[in-house]
Amino acid sequence: MNYETAMIKLRGEVCSGVKLGLQNIKNLMEKLGNPQDKLKIIHIAGTNGKGSCTSFVNSVLVSQGYKVGMFTSPSIYNFEERIRINNKNIPEDKLIELMNEVREIANTLEVFPADFELVTALAFLYFYRENCDFAIMEVGLGGRLDATNVINKPLITLITSISFDHQQFLGNTIKEIALEKAGIIKDGVPLVLYSQDTEIMDNIMGVAKSKNSEVIVNDLSKIKVLENKKSGQVIDYKDFKNLKINLLGSHQVKNATISIELLLELRKMGFDISNESIYNGFSTVTWPCRFELVSKSPDFILDGAHNIDGIEKFVSNMNFYYKNNKKIAIFGVLADKDYNEMLEKIVPCFDVFLTVRPDSERAMEAYELKEKIEALTEKKVYSFENYQEAIDKAFEISSKDDVISAFGSLYFVGEIRKLLGVSDY
């Protein structure tokens, strides 16, 4: 089921859009019996890395034998993948059953909930009804006013890398954005924090102190990268030696280490989490469209990078893994993103550009993006009306030693993944 079909089934013809604030979701959850208060919740916020950390933690807990609910967004293939238990999508018949129940309750409320509130409520209800041992909840937008923040007392919270994105909702300064993310911190609940810019750290730690929340930060000085190849990475971190990470990029090493810190905190709380499960979970973790190598000869990389921080990490990875290879970009972007700064970082990295229009009302037209790139470089730029034409052209102009990469928005990178025939995850 695609997202549009799912939302029509869930809300009917009501157009509810985006509504930041917690009162609507509180009203809805109360009518549903507050299932979120009966779950052991791991709550994860941040600009980039939320999904990767969610996947690391989920993979380890499932390896340990726990029943784990995982709530993420957006989806790559279908709506059901946003709500998973032990790596299996919610079954469509169960989804429809819960949609009907949530919609019936929502129709009794004075203010009809927003789309994301409905989906969040459905996820909580599903995880509770299925008796999950843990529910890992990824924030949709921000933190403080996000629907997932209806949680009163999570087991633990985690905040990943913070940078500029969604300024129209979260604020125009890094301090404002950091404080929005810090809104998930709860009284007396430990926080695991990604080591990053001092201003960001200070603001978040200030909130944590006011909430009497212990802060655990990953220690970058304890990281030793032993191997970094396209087949995966091997690191030492504290007492973990020769730890294989099945995700590529130096940023994933940092995501792995904060995930370890979170898992060790859960162990301190009394949960059984063996080192063996950590090793197994990290070596088998998957997270699609995050510097994902999906085919070879030529290599084809998919990356959902869509903000400046994500693009910087993506370009760094391209230059590391493919320093001397011809690089072909399939690029599309949303018009409300800081595309000019993105282009400054992307244009020097790639040799040929194929522009497309992501399937979103907010998308920039392919020909407009082509013109903007041509204003910055003499390199060859093509624009395409559909993704398949761009893929075909990329293969036509590439040799087996080149690399093709599709990036700029998860709105279209997931579609490229489907067209390439890559199996679901």
Short mmCIF file of C-alpha atoms in Angstrom, two decimals:
data_model
loop_
_atom_site.label_atom_id
_atom_site.label_comp_id
_atom_site.label_asym_id
_atom_site.label_seq_id
_atom_site.Cartn_x
_atom_site.Cartn_y
_atom_site.Cartn_z
CA MET A 1 0.00 0.00 0.00
CA ASN A 2 1.49 3.39 -0.91
CA TYR A 3 1.43 6.38 1.43
CA GLU A 4 -1.39 8.27 -0.30
CA THR A 5 -3.70 5.24 -0.32
CA ALA A 6 -2.88 4.50 3.31
CA MET A 7 -3.66 8.04 4.44
CA ILE A 8 -6.98 8.14 2.57
CA LYS A 9 -7.96 4.87 4.26
CA LEU A 10 -6.85 6.21 7.63
CA ARG A 11 -8.34 9.69 7.61
CA GLY A 12 -11.00 9.44 4.91
CA GLU A 13 -11.32 12.62 2.88
CA VAL A 14 -10.29 14.90 5.74
CA CYS A 15 -7.20 16.90 4.76
CA SER A 16 -5.33 17.32 8.01
CA GLY A 17 -1.80 18.23 6.91
CA VAL A 18 0.91 19.06 9.46
CA LYS A 19 0.00 20.28 12.94
CA LEU A 20 2.80 20.74 15.44
CA GLY A 21 1.64 20.40 19.04
CA LEU A 22 0.79 17.59 21.41
CA GLN A 23 -2.80 18.23 22.49
CA ASN A 24 -4.42 16.43 19.54
CA ILE A 25 -2.27 13.32 19.91
CA LYS A 26 -2.82 13.34 23.68
CA ASN A 27 -6.58 13.42 23.16
CA LEU A 28 -6.39 10.60 20.62
CA MET A 29 -4.11 8.40 22.74
CA GLU A 30 -6.31 8.88 25.81
CA LYS A 31 -9.33 7.62 23.86
CA LEU A 32 -7.25 4.62 22.75
CA GLY A 33 -6.30 3.79 26.34
CA ASN A 34 -2.80 5.33 26.28
CA PRO A 35 -0.99 2.24 24.95
CA GLN A 36 2.26 4.24 24.74
CA ASP A 37 2.40 4.36 28.55
CA LYS A 38 2.42 0.55 28.69
CA LEU A 39 5.41 0.08 26.37
CA LYS A 40 9.17 0.07 26.97
CA ILE A 41 10.13 2.84 24.58
CA ILE A 42 13.44 3.93 23.10
CA HIS A 43 12.90 7.44 21.70
CA ILE A 44 15.28 8.72 19.00
CA ALA A 45 15.57 12.28 17.62
CA GLY A 46 18.11 14.16 15.50
CA THR A 47 18.57 15.66 12.04
CA ASN A 48 20.55 12.84 10.44
CA GLY A 49 21.25 9.31 11.64
CA LYS A 50 17.93 8.58 13.39
CA GLY A 51 17.08 5.71 11.10
CA SER A 52 20.58 4.25 11.19
CA CYS A 53 20.68 4.27 15.00
CA THR A 54 17.18 2.82 15.12
CA SER A 55 18.35 0.03 12.82
CA PHE A 56 21.52 -0.69 14.82
CA VAL A 57 19.61 -0.93 18.11
CA ASN A 58 16.78 -2.92 16.56
CA SER A 59 19.17 -5.40 14.94
CA VAL A 60 20.92 -6.10 18.25
CA LEU A 61 17.74 -6.46 20.30
CA VAL A 62 16.21 -8.81 17.73
CA SER A 63 19.45 -10.82 17.72
CA GLN A 64 19.11 -11.10 21.49
CA GLY A 65 15.68 -12.66 21.04
CA TYR A 66 13.45 -9.73 21.98
CA LYS A 67 10.25 -8.79 20.19
CA VAL A 68 10.96 -5.29 18.90
CA GLY A 69 8.63 -2.74 17.34
CA MET A 70 10.28 -0.19 15.05
CA PHE A 71 8.59 3.03 13.88
CA THR A 72 10.39 5.03 11.19
CA SER A 73 9.67 7.49 8.37
CA PRO A 74 9.58 8.10 5.50
CA SER A 75 9.04 4.79 3.73
CA ILE A 76 11.04 3.49 0.76
CA TYR A 77 8.79 0.83 -0.77
CA ASN A 78 5.42 0.92 0.94
CA PHE A 79 3.56 2.42 3.85
CA GLU A 80 3.66 -0.79 5.91
CA GLU A 81 7.44 -0.64 6.33
CA ARG A 82 7.08 2.35 8.65
CA ILE A 83 5.64 0.03 11.30
CA ARG A 84 7.61 -3.19 11.80
CA ILE A 85 8.03 -5.92 14.38
CA ASN A 86 11.22 -7.98 14.24
CA ASN A 87 11.95 -6.66 10.75
CA LYS A 88 8.55 -7.64 9.36
CA ASN A 89 6.13 -5.01 8.08
CA ILE A 90 2.74 -4.73 9.69
CA PRO A 91 0.44 -7.08 7.69
CA GLU A 92 -1.96 -5.20 5.44
CA ASP A 93 -5.05 -6.78 6.99
CA LYS A 94 -3.88 -5.79 10.48
CA LEU A 95 -3.05 -2.30 9.22
CA ILE A 96 -6.55 -1.84 7.79
CA GLU A 97 -8.15 -3.19 10.97
CA LEU A 98 -6.21 -0.70 13.12
CA MET A 99 -6.83 2.11 10.62
CA ASN A 100 -10.56 1.62 11.01
CA GLU A 101 -10.29 1.63 14.78
CA VAL A 102 -8.09 4.73 14.96
CA ARG A 103 -10.21 6.62 12.41
CA GLU A 104 -13.41 5.83 14.31
CA ILE A 105 -11.92 7.29 17.49
CA ALA A 106 -10.42 10.27 15.64
CA ASN A 107 -13.84 11.18 14.25
CA THR A 108 -15.14 11.67 17.80
CA LEU A 109 -12.54 14.32 18.62
CA GLU A 110 -13.22 18.04 18.44
CA VAL A 111 -10.14 18.54 16.22
CA PHE A 112 -9.30 15.80 13.72
CA PRO A 113 -5.65 14.70 14.15
CA ALA A 114 -2.91 15.30 11.59
CA ASP A 115 -1.72 12.49 9.33
CA PHE A 116 1.44 11.78 11.32
CA GLU A 117 -0.52 11.77 14.58
CA LEU A 118 -2.84 9.09 13.19
CA VAL A 119 0.07 6.95 12.02
CA THR A 120 1.92 7.36 15.32
CA ALA A 121 -1.17 6.36 17.29
CA LEU A 122 -1.63 3.31 15.09
CA ALA A 123 1.99 2.25 15.67
CA PHE A 124 1.71 2.56 19.44
CA LEU A 125 -1.51 0.54 19.42
CA TYR A 126 -0.01 -2.18 17.22
CA PHE A 127 3.14 -2.57 19.30
CA TYR A 128 1.10 -2.75 22.51
CA ARG A 129 -1.41 -5.26 21.14
CA GLU A 130 1.43 -7.46 19.86
CA ASN A 131 3.15 -7.45 23.27
CA CYS A 132 6.45 -6.00 22.07
CA ASP A 133 9.34 -6.12 24.54
CA PHE A 134 10.61 -2.80 23.17
CA ALA A 135 9.27 -0.09 20.86
CA ILE A 136 11.88 2.03 19.09
CA MET A 137 10.19 5.27 18.07
CA GLU A 138 11.88 7.59 15.59
CA VAL A 139 10.81 11.24 15.77
CA GLY A 140 9.13 12.48 12.61
CA LEU A 141 10.02 16.18 12.82
CA GLY A 142 11.90 18.04 15.55
CA GLY A 143 11.10 16.49 18.89
CA ARG A 144 9.39 18.81 21.36
CA LEU A 145 6.10 19.03 19.45
CA ASP A 146 6.38 15.81 17.46
CA ALA A 147 3.54 13.31 17.84
CA THR A 148 5.92 10.63 19.15
CA ASN A 149 6.65 12.91 22.12
CA VAL A 150 3.29 12.00 23.64
CA ILE A 151 5.41 9.45 25.53
CA ASN A 152 5.54 10.28 29.24
CA LYS A 153 8.35 8.01 30.40
CA PRO A 154 10.55 6.28 27.82
CA LEU A 155 13.23 3.86 28.96
CA ILE A 156 15.91 5.99 27.34
CA THR A 157 16.28 8.75 24.74
CA LEU A 158 18.90 9.28 22.05
CA ILE A 159 19.76 12.41 20.05
CA THR A 160 21.84 11.98 16.91
CA SER A 161 23.69 14.50 14.74
CA ILE A 162 21.97 17.91 14.57
CA SER A 163 22.20 20.34 11.66
CA PHE A 164 20.01 22.70 9.63
CA ASP A 165 16.81 21.22 8.17
CA HIS A 166 13.09 22.06 8.31
CA GLN A 167 13.89 25.59 9.52
CA GLN A 168 10.34 26.71 8.74
CA PHE A 169 9.17 24.49 11.61
CA LEU A 170 12.17 24.25 13.93
CA GLY A 171 13.85 27.66 13.82
CA ASN A 172 16.60 29.42 11.89
CA THR A 173 19.48 29.01 14.35
CA ILE A 174 21.28 25.86 15.39
CA LYS A 175 20.39 26.65 19.02
CA GLU A 176 16.68 26.75 18.23
CA ILE A 177 16.88 23.47 16.32
CA ALA A 178 18.90 21.80 19.10
CA LEU A 179 16.37 22.87 21.72
CA GLU A 180 13.52 21.45 19.63
CA LYS A 181 15.33 18.10 19.48
CA ALA A 182 16.04 18.32 23.22
CA GLY A 183 12.29 18.43 23.77
CA ILE A 184 12.28 14.62 23.92
CA ILE A 185 14.36 14.63 27.13
CA LYS A 186 12.26 13.48 30.09
CA ASP A 187 12.68 13.88 33.85
CA GLY A 188 15.12 11.32 35.20
CA VAL A 189 15.38 9.44 31.89
CA PRO A 190 18.95 8.90 30.60
CA LEU A 191 19.96 10.55 27.33
CA VAL A 192 22.54 9.19 24.89
CA LEU A 193 23.99 12.04 22.84
CA TYR A 194 26.02 12.08 19.61
CA SER A 195 29.32 13.92 20.14
CA GLN A 196 29.19 17.06 18.01
CA ASP A 197 29.51 20.86 17.92
CA THR A 198 30.04 22.43 21.36
CA GLU A 199 27.14 24.88 21.02
CA ILE A 200 24.74 22.04 20.26
CA MET A 201 26.09 19.90 23.10
CA ASP A 202 25.92 22.74 25.63
CA ASN A 203 22.30 23.56 24.80
CA ILE A 204 21.16 19.96 24.99
CA MET A 205 23.11 19.27 28.17
CA GLY A 206 21.53 22.34 29.73
CA VAL A 207 18.08 20.90 29.11
CA ALA A 208 19.20 17.49 30.39
CA LYS A 209 20.53 19.04 33.60
CA SER A 210 17.23 20.83 34.21
CA LYS A 211 15.46 17.48 33.80
CA ASN A 212 17.90 15.59 36.06
CA SER A 213 18.69 13.40 33.06
CA GLU A 214 22.04 11.60 32.94
CA VAL A 215 23.86 12.25 29.65
CA ILE A 216 26.01 9.59 28.00
CA VAL A 217 28.16 10.77 25.07
CA ASN A 218 30.03 8.52 22.65
CA ASP A 219 33.80 8.88 23.12
CA LEU A 220 35.31 9.61 19.70
CA SER A 221 38.83 9.18 21.10
CA LYS A 222 38.06 5.50 21.72
CA ILE A 223 37.23 4.78 18.06
CA LYS A 224 39.82 3.01 15.95
CA VAL A 225 38.91 2.18 12.35
CA LEU A 226 40.67 -1.04 11.36
CA GLU A 227 39.08 -1.52 7.95
CA ASN A 228 36.92 0.65 5.73
CA LYS A 229 35.94 -1.03 2.48
CA LYS A 230 32.88 -1.13 0.26
CA SER A 231 32.12 -4.52 1.82
CA GLY A 232 31.81 -2.95 5.28
CA GLN A 233 33.83 -1.46 8.12
CA VAL A 234 35.67 -2.96 11.09
CA ILE A 235 36.35 -0.90 14.22
CA ASP A 236 37.51 -1.08 17.80
CA TYR A 237 35.42 0.89 20.31
CA LYS A 238 36.29 0.66 23.99
CA ASP A 239 36.06 -3.05 24.90
CA PHE A 240 34.57 -4.03 21.55
CA LYS A 241 37.35 -5.28 19.27
CA ASN A 242 37.07 -6.11 15.56
CA LEU A 243 33.44 -5.03 15.44
CA LYS A 244 32.09 -5.32 11.88
CA ILE A 245 29.63 -2.64 10.78
CA ASN A 246 27.47 -3.45 7.78
CA LEU A 247 26.83 0.21 6.89
CA LEU A 248 29.26 2.42 4.96
CA GLY A 249 30.68 5.84 5.82
CA SER A 250 32.59 7.38 8.71
CA HIS A 251 29.36 8.86 10.07
CA GLN A 252 28.00 5.34 10.50
CA VAL A 253 30.93 4.55 12.80
CA LYS A 254 29.75 7.37 15.06
CA ASN A 255 26.13 6.20 14.78
CA ALA A 256 27.31 2.71 15.74
CA THR A 257 29.12 3.97 18.83
CA ILE A 258 26.17 5.92 20.22
CA SER A 259 24.03 2.86 19.56
CA ILE A 260 26.52 0.82 21.61
CA GLU A 261 26.28 3.36 24.43
CA LEU A 262 22.49 3.08 24.41
CA LEU A 263 22.62 -0.72 24.47
CA LEU A 264 25.07 -0.68 27.37
CA GLU A 265 22.70 1.61 29.29
CA LEU A 266 19.88 -0.88 28.71
CA ARG A 267 22.19 -3.60 30.02
CA LYS A 268 22.77 -1.52 33.17
CA MET A 269 18.99 -1.37 33.59
CA GLY A 270 18.95 -5.15 33.79
CA PHE A 271 18.08 -6.15 30.23
CA ASP A 272 19.96 -9.13 28.80
CA ILE A 273 22.11 -7.85 25.93
CA SER A 274 25.14 -10.00 25.18
CA ASN A 275 28.27 -8.90 23.38
CA GLU A 276 27.54 -11.68 20.89
CA SER A 277 24.20 -10.04 20.02
CA ILE A 278 25.93 -6.68 19.54
CA TYR A 279 28.51 -8.21 17.19
CA ASN A 280 25.84 -10.13 15.29
CA GLY A 281 23.41 -7.22 15.11
CA PHE A 282 25.99 -4.75 13.82
CA SER A 283 27.37 -7.14 11.20
CA THR A 284 23.93 -7.90 9.73
CA VAL A 285 22.16 -4.53 10.05
CA THR A 286 20.60 -3.09 6.90
CA TRP A 287 19.21 0.37 6.24
CA PRO A 288 18.34 1.09 2.58
CA CYS A 289 19.28 4.22 0.65
CA ARG A 290 21.92 5.31 3.15
CA PHE A 291 25.09 5.15 1.05
CA GLU A 292 23.86 1.78 -0.10
CA LEU A 293 25.81 -0.13 -2.75
CA VAL A 294 23.09 -1.97 -4.70
CA SER A 295 24.96 -3.24 -7.78
CA LYS A 296 28.43 -3.47 -9.28
CA SER A 297 30.23 -2.99 -12.63
CA PRO A 298 29.49 -0.13 -12.52
CA ASP A 299 28.87 0.42 -8.83
CA PHE A 300 25.48 2.00 -8.13
CA ILE A 301 25.09 3.94 -4.87
CA LEU A 302 21.78 5.11 -3.40
CA ASP A 303 21.71 7.81 -0.74
CA GLY A 304 18.78 9.76 0.66
CA ALA A 305 20.96 12.75 1.63
CA HIS A 306 18.70 15.81 1.41
CA ASN A 307 20.20 18.50 3.66
CA ILE A 308 23.63 20.15 3.91
CA ASP A 309 24.99 17.88 6.62
CA GLY A 310 23.82 14.77 4.79
CA ILE A 311 25.24 15.99 1.47
CA GLU A 312 28.61 16.77 3.09
CA LYS A 313 28.82 13.24 4.50
CA PHE A 314 27.71 11.77 1.18
CA VAL A 315 30.33 13.71 -0.81
CA SER A 316 33.00 12.74 1.72
CA ASN A 317 32.09 9.08 1.27
CA MET A 318 32.09 9.37 -2.54
CA ASN A 319 35.56 10.93 -2.48
CA PHE A 320 36.83 8.26 -0.08
CA TYR A 321 35.48 5.14 -1.75
CA TYR A 322 35.66 6.41 -5.36
CA LYS A 323 38.52 8.91 -5.37
CA ASN A 324 39.80 8.01 -8.85
CA ASN A 325 36.58 6.83 -10.49
CA LYS A 326 34.37 8.69 -12.93
CA LYS A 327 31.29 9.74 -10.97
CA ILE A 328 27.82 10.07 -12.52
CA ALA A 329 25.10 11.77 -10.49
CA ILE A 330 21.35 11.19 -10.73
CA PHE A 331 20.15 14.14 -8.69
CA GLY A 332 16.78 15.54 -7.68
CA VAL A 333 15.93 18.01 -4.95
CA LEU A 334 13.00 19.64 -3.18
CA ALA A 335 12.74 23.35 -3.90
CA ASP A 336 12.45 24.25 -0.21
CA LYS A 337 15.90 22.81 0.56
CA ASP A 338 19.13 24.83 0.50
CA TYR A 339 19.98 23.56 -2.96
CA ASN A 340 22.48 26.32 -3.77
CA GLU A 341 24.78 25.27 -0.93
CA MET A 342 24.20 21.62 -1.86
CA LEU A 343 25.33 22.33 -5.43
CA GLU A 344 28.50 24.03 -4.21
CA LYS A 345 29.47 20.75 -2.54
CA ILE A 346 28.19 18.36 -5.22
CA VAL A 347 29.44 19.98 -8.44
CA PRO A 348 33.19 19.53 -7.75
CA CYS A 349 32.64 15.86 -6.82
CA PHE A 350 30.85 14.57 -9.93
CA ASP A 351 31.78 14.38 -13.61
CA VAL A 352 28.32 14.11 -15.20
CA PHE A 353 24.90 15.17 -13.89
CA LEU A 354 21.49 13.69 -14.73
CA THR A 355 18.70 15.72 -13.13
CA VAL A 356 15.23 14.42 -12.29
CA ARG A 357 12.14 15.73 -10.53
CA PRO A 358 11.27 13.96 -7.25
CA ASP A 359 7.62 12.94 -7.00
CA SER A 360 6.57 15.68 -4.60
CA GLU A 361 4.63 18.92 -4.83
CA ARG A 362 7.68 20.58 -3.27
CA ALA A 363 10.09 19.31 -5.94
CA MET A 364 12.23 21.44 -8.22
CA GLU A 365 11.71 20.77 -11.93
CA ALA A 366 14.50 18.76 -13.56
CA TYR A 367 15.17 21.43 -16.20
CA GLU A 368 15.48 24.13 -13.51
CA LEU A 369 18.00 22.06 -11.59
CA LYS A 370 19.90 21.45 -14.85
CA GLU A 371 20.11 25.20 -15.47
CA LYS A 372 21.40 25.86 -11.96
CA ILE A 373 24.14 23.24 -12.33
CA GLU A 374 25.11 24.54 -15.79
CA ALA A 375 25.55 28.00 -14.29
CA LEU A 376 28.26 26.56 -12.03
CA THR A 377 30.18 24.23 -14.32
CA GLU A 378 31.16 23.28 -17.87
CA LYS A 379 30.54 19.60 -17.08
CA LYS A 380 27.87 17.72 -18.99
CA VAL A 381 24.34 18.01 -17.56
CA TYR A 382 21.20 16.21 -18.78
CA SER A 383 17.62 16.48 -17.52
CA PHE A 384 14.96 13.76 -17.68
CA GLU A 385 11.21 13.55 -17.36
CA ASN A 386 11.28 10.16 -15.67
CA TYR A 387 13.61 8.11 -13.52
CA GLN A 388 13.98 5.17 -15.92
CA GLU A 389 15.33 7.43 -18.66
CA ALA A 390 17.91 8.80 -16.24
CA ILE A 391 18.95 5.29 -15.18
CA ASP A 392 19.25 4.17 -18.81
CA LYS A 393 21.39 7.19 -19.68
CA ALA A 394 23.63 6.62 -16.66
CA PHE A 395 24.36 3.06 -17.75
CA GLU A 396 24.81 4.17 -21.37
CA ILE A 397 27.57 6.66 -20.52
CA SER A 398 29.30 4.58 -17.84
CA SER A 399 31.93 1.86 -17.92
CA LYS A 400 32.37 -0.96 -15.40
CA ASP A 401 34.93 1.03 -13.38
CA ASP A 402 32.69 4.09 -12.99
CA VAL A 403 30.21 4.81 -10.22
CA ILE A 404 26.61 5.98 -10.56
CA SER A 405 24.89 7.55 -7.59
CA ALA A 406 21.27 8.62 -7.07
CA PHE A 407 20.76 11.06 -4.22
CA GLY A 408 19.09 14.26 -3.04
CA SER A 409 15.72 13.08 -1.76
CA LEU A 410 14.24 9.86 -0.39
CA TYR A 411 11.15 10.77 -2.44
CA PHE A 412 12.87 9.46 -5.55
CA VAL A 413 15.85 7.39 -4.38
CA GLY A 414 13.50 4.68 -3.16
CA GLU A 415 11.82 4.65 -6.57
CA ILE A 416 15.21 4.29 -8.26
CA ARG A 417 15.86 1.32 -5.96
CA LYS A 418 12.66 -0.34 -7.16
CA LEU A 419 13.45 0.31 -10.82
CA LEU A 420 16.85 -1.31 -10.37
CA GLY A 421 15.08 -4.44 -9.16
CA VAL A 422 16.63 -4.41 -5.69
CA SER A 423 14.66 -6.64 -3.34
CA ASP A 424 12.76 -5.31 -0.33
CA TYR A 425 14.63 -5.23 2.96
#
